[in-house]
Amino acid sequence: MRKFIVFVAMLLQAVQGFAALTIEITEGVEGALPIALVPFGWQGSGAGPDEDIAAIVARDLAGSGRFKPMPVADMLARPTSDTEVEFRDWKVLGMENLVVGRVLPNGSGGYLVRFQLFDVFRGAQLASHTIPTTQADLRATAHQIADFIYQQLTGERGAFATRIAYIVSQGSGTEQRITLQIADADGQRPQTIVTSDTPLMSPAWSPDGRRLAYVSFDNGKPAIYVQEVFTGKRYQVASYKGINGAPAWSPDGRQLALTLSKDGNPEIYLLNLGSRSLRRLTNHYAIDTEPAWSPDGRTIVFTSDRGGKPQIYQVPASGGRASRVTFEGSYNARASYSPDGRYLTLVTQQGRDYRIGVLELASRRLQLLSDGQLDESPSFAPNGSMVIYATSKGGRHGLAVVSVDGRMRQRIVSQERGGAVREPVWSPYTSAK
Amino acid sequence: MKINLARSAILILLALTLVGCSTFGAKDEQGDGAGAPVSEAGQEGGGSATSAAREGGVWRGNPLDNPDGPLATRVIYFDYDESRIHPDYQQIVISHGQYLAANPRVTLTVEGHADERGSREYNIALGERRAQAVKTLMLAQGAADSQIATVSYGEERPLVAGFDEAAWSQNRRAELLY
């Protein structure tokens, strides 16, 4: 049975104070694992760190749909280390797992975050860790702790310590201001990396998470750029006559699949980023666009209206005949693969609405994940457990995150009047922090 | 060239205003300069714009600036997921094509746009197809390929904000920018 929890978790003032995002968990679930995350103690002098690490971890875990963190107000005790833990306090409250922790000073501006994870029923410690961090990295550390707990208890890798990129649009006409931003996966700590008075579109992370490809309309024409996220340097990779759009990185990071119309109408091409050589992959008078690579790099799916309406097709990345993938419904577009290659997430028309679906490739079974009117741009988390997408209902634009089983949905809502946040893309795992 | 629709609208309004003045018997200075590219003159003037007025009900100015002529229509609307030029707009596009054919030094950018439904890159493709449909019909009138540039903004630059068919129908368009 589905239970609805609605709460506004946090109000965030973004860089330059124009983009405020709030996160709401709009749907929760019964059967999620009860876990107690006790507020971490501060072992130093003064006020201590200004982030509530346990609360950040609790929000991450709740957002996955797999956990149901206990409200702090319901806690009978607030231990900060194993010596203070009375397991019966937590057994009585029905908790299966317990996390306690402390923050200790570590040189100037530095902290050590020590936490312990317990199995309440067995009365045993499952893990204990100490992580060095700084004030600026406290939120990142909290997401790492959430990843660790998620993996310990579900056996799957967490994706909380990752990022999202997205487009924010302010104003209209000549007053339009469009930015490409990146933020933590929970929508916090946004940073603007491109600002433009013309459209920005289709951001795509490189597989190492250090570069973003995107479309910019500088000079009144679309061009594809690749920008290094951490240096701000960018270079133009495609500026042909007509459309330059829909960049998608190959899994090895060496090629971009993209849409060009230089030869007459939109076709999929592969651009080798090293040699800058271009290879045409499709050849049809219909629209072919929105390429996406399979995780093994062998197949490219794309949107085409060669059958009359937009549907998903696939073609070998080495070239060859295209074959149709979607048959259900009159509009399926913008597909991308799950990290394990077994699913596609896509935009599908349902009656008058455009929704996010997940198509299981083996069975061709389509499951709907969203309930908006104009949902678009779905993107899998790097662990495949969640999909982020842009949603719009009654003129209210925002980002939403839904668990792939459809059981949990969170919304990241754009608060600014007339502004819109859109085209979210989830980063891959990055080796460096 | 970035003459947007708002500016075109202002020029048309200005033309209308001046037409209104001339009916009050104002001595029309523009009469002598009939045929001059008045909108350009206005830009050079930096702050003021001039325009032709009708002389005895006949427009002798640049036909592009005739508020009652077919060239005054600069926006072509389309049906959903369609790039076919609706019969209502065919004569207008043909007139623009004929004007270009008769004035080979004039250039035009056709901007294709889509409504917000569906995916963004598909809408870019759809907007381009609309712009191309307009261009193809103009070429059939004898306009040269080099006179007509096309660009698609997909759903990125809606003309009207709104979340219903009334708004969407105005956003599915091609804009002709001289």
mmCIF file of C-alpha atoms in Angstrom, chain B residues 70-71 76 85 87 89-101 134 136-143 176 178:
data_model
loop_
_atom_site.group_PDB
_atom_site.id
_atom_site.type_symbol
_atom_site.label_atom_id
_atom_site.label_comp_id
_atom_site.label_asym_id
_atom_site.label_seq_id
_atom_site.Cartn_x
_atom_site.Cartn_y
_atom_site.Cartn_z
ATOM 1 C CA PRO B 70 0.958 39.994 -47.579
ATOM 2 C CA LEU B 71 4.570 40.663 -46.591
ATOM 3 C CA ILE B 76 3.482 31.215 -40.116
ATOM 4 C CA ILE B 85 2.289 24.784 -44.588
ATOM 5 C CA PRO B 87 -3.402 26.550 -46.886
ATOM 6 C CA TYR B 89 -0.453 30.648 -45.050
ATOM 7 C CA GLN B 90 0.601 29.399 -48.448
ATOM 8 C CA GLN B 91 -0.083 32.651 -50.297
ATOM 9 C CA ILE B 92 1.827 34.612 -47.687
ATOM 10 C CA VAL B 93 4.909 32.422 -48.015
ATOM 11 C CA ILE B 94 4.612 32.581 -51.812
ATOM 12 C CA SER B 95 4.482 36.400 -51.646
ATOM 13 C CA HIS B 96 7.643 36.486 -49.549
ATOM 14 C CA GLY B 97 9.308 34.124 -52.017
ATOM 15 C CA GLN B 98 8.306 36.332 -54.934
ATOM 16 C CA TYR B 99 9.588 39.402 -53.108
ATOM 17 C CA LEU B 100 12.946 37.703 -52.546
ATOM 18 C CA ALA B 101 13.075 36.624 -56.172
ATOM 19 C CA VAL B 134 8.894 27.637 -45.642
ATOM 20 C CA THR B 136 11.333 25.270 -49.988
ATOM 21 C CA LEU B 137 8.148 27.075 -50.949
ATOM 22 C CA MET B 138 10.064 30.353 -51.272
ATOM 23 C CA LEU B 139 12.706 28.720 -53.470
ATOM 24 C CA ALA B 140 9.905 27.501 -55.725
ATOM 25 C CA GLN B 141 9.055 31.161 -56.343
ATOM 26 C CA GLY B 142 12.530 31.837 -57.655
ATOM 27 C CA ALA B 143 14.251 33.009 -54.470
ATOM 28 C CA LEU B 176 10.427 35.428 -41.040
ATOM 29 C CA TYR B 178 14.361 40.264 -42.742
#
